[in-house]
Coordinates of C-alpha atoms and ligand atoms in Angstrom, one line a residue:
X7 CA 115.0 135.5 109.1
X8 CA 112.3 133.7 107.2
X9 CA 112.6 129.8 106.6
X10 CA 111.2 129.3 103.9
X11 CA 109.8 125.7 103.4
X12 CA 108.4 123.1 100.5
X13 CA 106.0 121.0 101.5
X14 CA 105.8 117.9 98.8
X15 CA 103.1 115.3 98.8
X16 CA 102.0 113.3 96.5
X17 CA 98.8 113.8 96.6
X18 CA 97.8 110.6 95.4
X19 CA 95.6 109.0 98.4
X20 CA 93.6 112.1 99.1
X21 CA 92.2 112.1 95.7
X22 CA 91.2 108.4 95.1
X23 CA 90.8 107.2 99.0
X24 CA 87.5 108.5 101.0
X25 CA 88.8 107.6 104.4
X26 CA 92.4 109.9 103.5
X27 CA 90.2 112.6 102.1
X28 CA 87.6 112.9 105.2
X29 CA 90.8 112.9 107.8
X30 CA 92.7 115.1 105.2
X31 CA 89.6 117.4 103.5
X32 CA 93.0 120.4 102.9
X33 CA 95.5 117.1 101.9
X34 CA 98.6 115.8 103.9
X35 CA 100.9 118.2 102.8
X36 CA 98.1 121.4 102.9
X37 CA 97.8 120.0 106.3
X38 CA 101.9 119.9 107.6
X39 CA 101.7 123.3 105.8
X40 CA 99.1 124.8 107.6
X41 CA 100.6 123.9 111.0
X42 CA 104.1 125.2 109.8
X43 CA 102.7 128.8 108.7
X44 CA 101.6 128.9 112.4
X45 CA 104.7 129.1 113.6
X46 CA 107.0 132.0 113.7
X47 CA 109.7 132.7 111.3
X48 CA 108.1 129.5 109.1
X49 CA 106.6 130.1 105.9
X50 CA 105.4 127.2 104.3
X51 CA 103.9 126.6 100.7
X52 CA 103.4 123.2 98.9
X53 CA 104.1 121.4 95.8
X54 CA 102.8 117.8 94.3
X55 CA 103.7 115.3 92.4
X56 CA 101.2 116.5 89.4
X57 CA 103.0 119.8 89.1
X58 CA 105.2 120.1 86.0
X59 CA 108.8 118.5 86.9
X60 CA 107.0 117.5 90.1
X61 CA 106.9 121.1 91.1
X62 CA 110.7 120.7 91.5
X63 CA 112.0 123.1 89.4
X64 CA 115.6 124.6 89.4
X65 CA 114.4 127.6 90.6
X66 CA 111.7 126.6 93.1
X67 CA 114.4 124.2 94.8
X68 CA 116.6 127.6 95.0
X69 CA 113.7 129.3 96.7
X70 CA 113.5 126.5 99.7
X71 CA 115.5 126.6 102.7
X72 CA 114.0 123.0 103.9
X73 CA 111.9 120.4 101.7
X74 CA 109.6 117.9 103.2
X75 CA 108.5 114.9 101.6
X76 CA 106.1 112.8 101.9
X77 CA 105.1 109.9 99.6
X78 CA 104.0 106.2 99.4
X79 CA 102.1 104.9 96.2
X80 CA 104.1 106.5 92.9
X81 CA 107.3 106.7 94.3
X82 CA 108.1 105.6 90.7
X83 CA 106.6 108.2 89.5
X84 CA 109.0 110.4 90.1
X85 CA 111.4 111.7 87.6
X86 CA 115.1 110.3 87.7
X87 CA 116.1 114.2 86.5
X88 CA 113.7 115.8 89.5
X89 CA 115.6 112.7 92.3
X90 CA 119.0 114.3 91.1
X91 CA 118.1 117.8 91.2
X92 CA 116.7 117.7 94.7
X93 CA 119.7 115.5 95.9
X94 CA 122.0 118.6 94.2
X95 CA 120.2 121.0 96.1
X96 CA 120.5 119.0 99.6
X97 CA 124.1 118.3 99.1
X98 CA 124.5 122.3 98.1
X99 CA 122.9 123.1 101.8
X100 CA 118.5 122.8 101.4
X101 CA 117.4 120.9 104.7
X102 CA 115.4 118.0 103.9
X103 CA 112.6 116.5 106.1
X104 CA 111.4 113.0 104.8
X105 CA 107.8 111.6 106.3
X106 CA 107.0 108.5 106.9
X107 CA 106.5 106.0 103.6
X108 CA 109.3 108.7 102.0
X109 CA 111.6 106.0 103.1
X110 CA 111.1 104.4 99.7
X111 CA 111.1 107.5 97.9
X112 CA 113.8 107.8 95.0
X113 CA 115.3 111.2 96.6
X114 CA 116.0 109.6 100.3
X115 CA 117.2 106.2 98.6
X116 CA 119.7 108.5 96.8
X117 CA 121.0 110.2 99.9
X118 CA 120.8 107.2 102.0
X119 CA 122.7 104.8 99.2
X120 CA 121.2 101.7 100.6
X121 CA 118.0 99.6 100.0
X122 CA 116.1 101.5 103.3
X123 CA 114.0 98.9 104.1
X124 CA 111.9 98.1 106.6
X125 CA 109.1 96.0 108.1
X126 CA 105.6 96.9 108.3
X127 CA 102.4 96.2 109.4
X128 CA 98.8 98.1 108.9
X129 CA 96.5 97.5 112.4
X130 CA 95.7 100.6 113.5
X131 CA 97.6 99.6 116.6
X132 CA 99.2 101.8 119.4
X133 CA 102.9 103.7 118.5
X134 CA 104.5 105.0 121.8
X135 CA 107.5 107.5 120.7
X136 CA 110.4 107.5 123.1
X137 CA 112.6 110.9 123.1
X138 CA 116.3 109.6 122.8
X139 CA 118.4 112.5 123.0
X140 CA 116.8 115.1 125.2
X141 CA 119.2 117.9 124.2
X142 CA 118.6 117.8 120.7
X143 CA 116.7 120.6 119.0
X144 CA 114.1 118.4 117.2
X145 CA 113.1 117.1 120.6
X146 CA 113.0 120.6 121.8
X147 CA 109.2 120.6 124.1
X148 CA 108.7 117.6 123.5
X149 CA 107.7 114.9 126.6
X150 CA 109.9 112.1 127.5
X151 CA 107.7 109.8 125.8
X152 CA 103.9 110.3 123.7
X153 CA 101.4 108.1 122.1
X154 CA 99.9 107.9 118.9
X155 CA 96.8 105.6 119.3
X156 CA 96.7 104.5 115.8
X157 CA 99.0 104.0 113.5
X158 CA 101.1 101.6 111.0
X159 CA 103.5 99.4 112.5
X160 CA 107.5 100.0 111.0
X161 CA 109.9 97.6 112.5
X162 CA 113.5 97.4 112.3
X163 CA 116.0 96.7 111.2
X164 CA 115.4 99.5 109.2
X165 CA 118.4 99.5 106.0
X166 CA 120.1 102.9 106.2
X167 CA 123.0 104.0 107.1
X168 CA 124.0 104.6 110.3
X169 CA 122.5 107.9 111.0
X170 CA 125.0 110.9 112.6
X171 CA 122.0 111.3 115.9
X172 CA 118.7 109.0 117.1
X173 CA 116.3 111.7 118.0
X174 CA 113.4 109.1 118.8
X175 CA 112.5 105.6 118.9
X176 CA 109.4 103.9 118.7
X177 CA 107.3 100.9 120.2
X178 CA 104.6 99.4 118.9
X179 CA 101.4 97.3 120.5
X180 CA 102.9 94.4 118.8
X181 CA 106.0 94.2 120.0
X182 CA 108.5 95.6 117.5
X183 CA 110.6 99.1 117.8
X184 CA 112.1 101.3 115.1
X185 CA 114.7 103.6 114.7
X186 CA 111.8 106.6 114.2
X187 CA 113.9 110.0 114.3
X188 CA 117.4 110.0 112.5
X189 CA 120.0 112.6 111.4
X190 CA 122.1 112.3 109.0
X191 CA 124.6 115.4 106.8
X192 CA 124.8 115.4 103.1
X193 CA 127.1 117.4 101.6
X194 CA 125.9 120.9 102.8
X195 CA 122.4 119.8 103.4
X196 CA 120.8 118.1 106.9
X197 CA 118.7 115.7 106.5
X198 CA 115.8 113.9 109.5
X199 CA 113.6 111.1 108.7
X200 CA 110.6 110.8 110.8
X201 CA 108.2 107.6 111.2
X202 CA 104.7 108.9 111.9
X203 CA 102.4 109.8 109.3
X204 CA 100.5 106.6 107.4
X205 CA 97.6 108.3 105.6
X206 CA 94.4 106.8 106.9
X207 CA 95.3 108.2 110.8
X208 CA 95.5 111.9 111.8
X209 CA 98.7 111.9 112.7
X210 CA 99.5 115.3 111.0
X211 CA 96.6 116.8 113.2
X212 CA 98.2 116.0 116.7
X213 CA 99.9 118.7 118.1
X214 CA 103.3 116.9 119.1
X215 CA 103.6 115.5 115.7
X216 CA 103.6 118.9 114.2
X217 CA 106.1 120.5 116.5
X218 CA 108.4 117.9 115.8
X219 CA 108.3 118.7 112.3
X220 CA 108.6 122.4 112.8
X221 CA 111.4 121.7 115.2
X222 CA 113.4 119.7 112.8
X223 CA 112.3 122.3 110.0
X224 CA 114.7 125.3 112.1
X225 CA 117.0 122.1 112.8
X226 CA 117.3 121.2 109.1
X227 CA 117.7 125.1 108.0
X228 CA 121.0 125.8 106.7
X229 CA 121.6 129.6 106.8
X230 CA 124.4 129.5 104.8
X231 CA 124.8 130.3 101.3
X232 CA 124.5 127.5 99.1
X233 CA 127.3 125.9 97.4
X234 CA 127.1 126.7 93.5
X235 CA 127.8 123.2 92.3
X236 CA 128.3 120.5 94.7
X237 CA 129.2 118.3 92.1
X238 CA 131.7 120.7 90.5
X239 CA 135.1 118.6 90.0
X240 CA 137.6 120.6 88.6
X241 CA 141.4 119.5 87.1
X242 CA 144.3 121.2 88.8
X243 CA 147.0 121.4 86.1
X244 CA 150.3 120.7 86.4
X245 CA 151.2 124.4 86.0
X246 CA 149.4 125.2 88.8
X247 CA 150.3 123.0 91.5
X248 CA 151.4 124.8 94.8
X249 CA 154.6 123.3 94.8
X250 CA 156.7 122.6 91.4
X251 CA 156.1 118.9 90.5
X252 CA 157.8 116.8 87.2
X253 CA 155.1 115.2 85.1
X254 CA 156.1 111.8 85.4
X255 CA 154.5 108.3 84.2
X256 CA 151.7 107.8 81.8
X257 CA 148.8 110.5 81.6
X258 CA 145.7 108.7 80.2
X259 CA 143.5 112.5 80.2
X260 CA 146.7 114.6 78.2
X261 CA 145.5 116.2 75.4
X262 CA 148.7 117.8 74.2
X263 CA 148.4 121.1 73.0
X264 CA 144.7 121.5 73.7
X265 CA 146.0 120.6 77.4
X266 CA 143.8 118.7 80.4
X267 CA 140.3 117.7 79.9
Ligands
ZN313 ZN1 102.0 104.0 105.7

């Protein structure tokens, strides 16, 4: 079986930044793409934020097993109608891989429910990545510990909830550490958030970084078929309870003859 995969990026620093574009001349997301495609059973394609509906249509959305998002400067950008329609399709089963600065983005604040912050810091200094839980399939070939020898600084505490598994951690030069590989289950849908990724270092290039992310791509896949309508809420009339029941007390939604609504 094929996973098939969305990459999203915004695609707003690798048009108007030189130093993004030079370490990115095929973009972020043509990038984590790439790398995807050369793994078996992956097949990746990608989608922006410049698309019509953000290239997060109904029926693209029903065409990806696992979406991957990555954004920092127009999180706002984004459409309140798109944020609900991707956090349908996660709740119905679609994996969802958030990147770095997509901690602020309006799909993984709607999933998370809280404010997701974080602290930060831009010095190009040294990240050292700790593996946390060993068994776990995300941290499948993965060393006990690897180095990224630039990149931004996130610190906790980091404003989500707490997640269902801590894949990694992370140190920085400075001092700090952050919570930088979590799990959590929506609905359906599985859901990672992983740290690495600020757009003026290669981190997408480095081979570690990349298996992670295919990893967690087969981690996140939920071979099952989606639920129709997560959100579906149905009345169960009277008349059809499983066990006889007298309607008793006031009943603010009767309609009479027309019956429930
Ligand atoms: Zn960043």
């Amino acid at each position: 079986m094929t996973i098939r995969v969305t990459v999203w990026g915004e695609n707003v620093h690798e048009q108007k930044n030189r130093v993004v574009a030079e370490i990115y001349p095929k973009t972020m997301h043509g990038t984590i793409a790439e790398a995807l495609n050369r793994q078996d059973g992956i097949t990746a394609t990608t989608a922006t934020l410049q698309d019509p509906e953000h290239g997060m249509t109904a029926e693209r959305l029903a065409e990806t097993d696992v979406l991957i998002w990555w954004g920092h400067a127009a999180h706002g950008d984004v459409s309140d109608a798109v944020t609900e329609r991707v956090a349908e399709a996660v709740w119905s089963g679609m994996g969802m891989i958030f990147l770095h600065s997509a901690h602020f983005a309006k799909p993984f604040k709607r999933l998370m429910g809280t404010p997701c912050n974080l602290s930060w810091r831009e010095a190009g200094e040294r990240e050292r990545i700790w593996v946390t839980s060993r068994q776990h399939p995300i941290a499948r070939g993965i060393p006990d510990h690897f180095e990224l020898e630039n990149e931004e600084m996130y610190g906790e505490p980091f404003g989500v909830p707490e997640p269902m598994e801590t894949v990694f951690v992370s140190w920085f030069q400075g001092g700090e550490v952050f919570r930088s590989g979590l799990t959590w289950r929506r609905g359906a849908g599985n859901v990672f958030y992983f740290r690495p990724g600020h757009e003026t270092y290669p981190t997408y290039h480095q081979p570690l970084v990349q298996q992670v992310i295919a990893n967690a791509v087969r981690w996140a896949h939920n071979p099952e078929a989606r639920l129709v309508d997560p959100t579906d809420a149905p009345n169960r009339p009277v008349a059809q309870a499983l066990e006889p029941i007298v309607e008793r007390g006031p009943r603010l939604h009767h309609d009479g003859e027309a019956g429930y609504r």
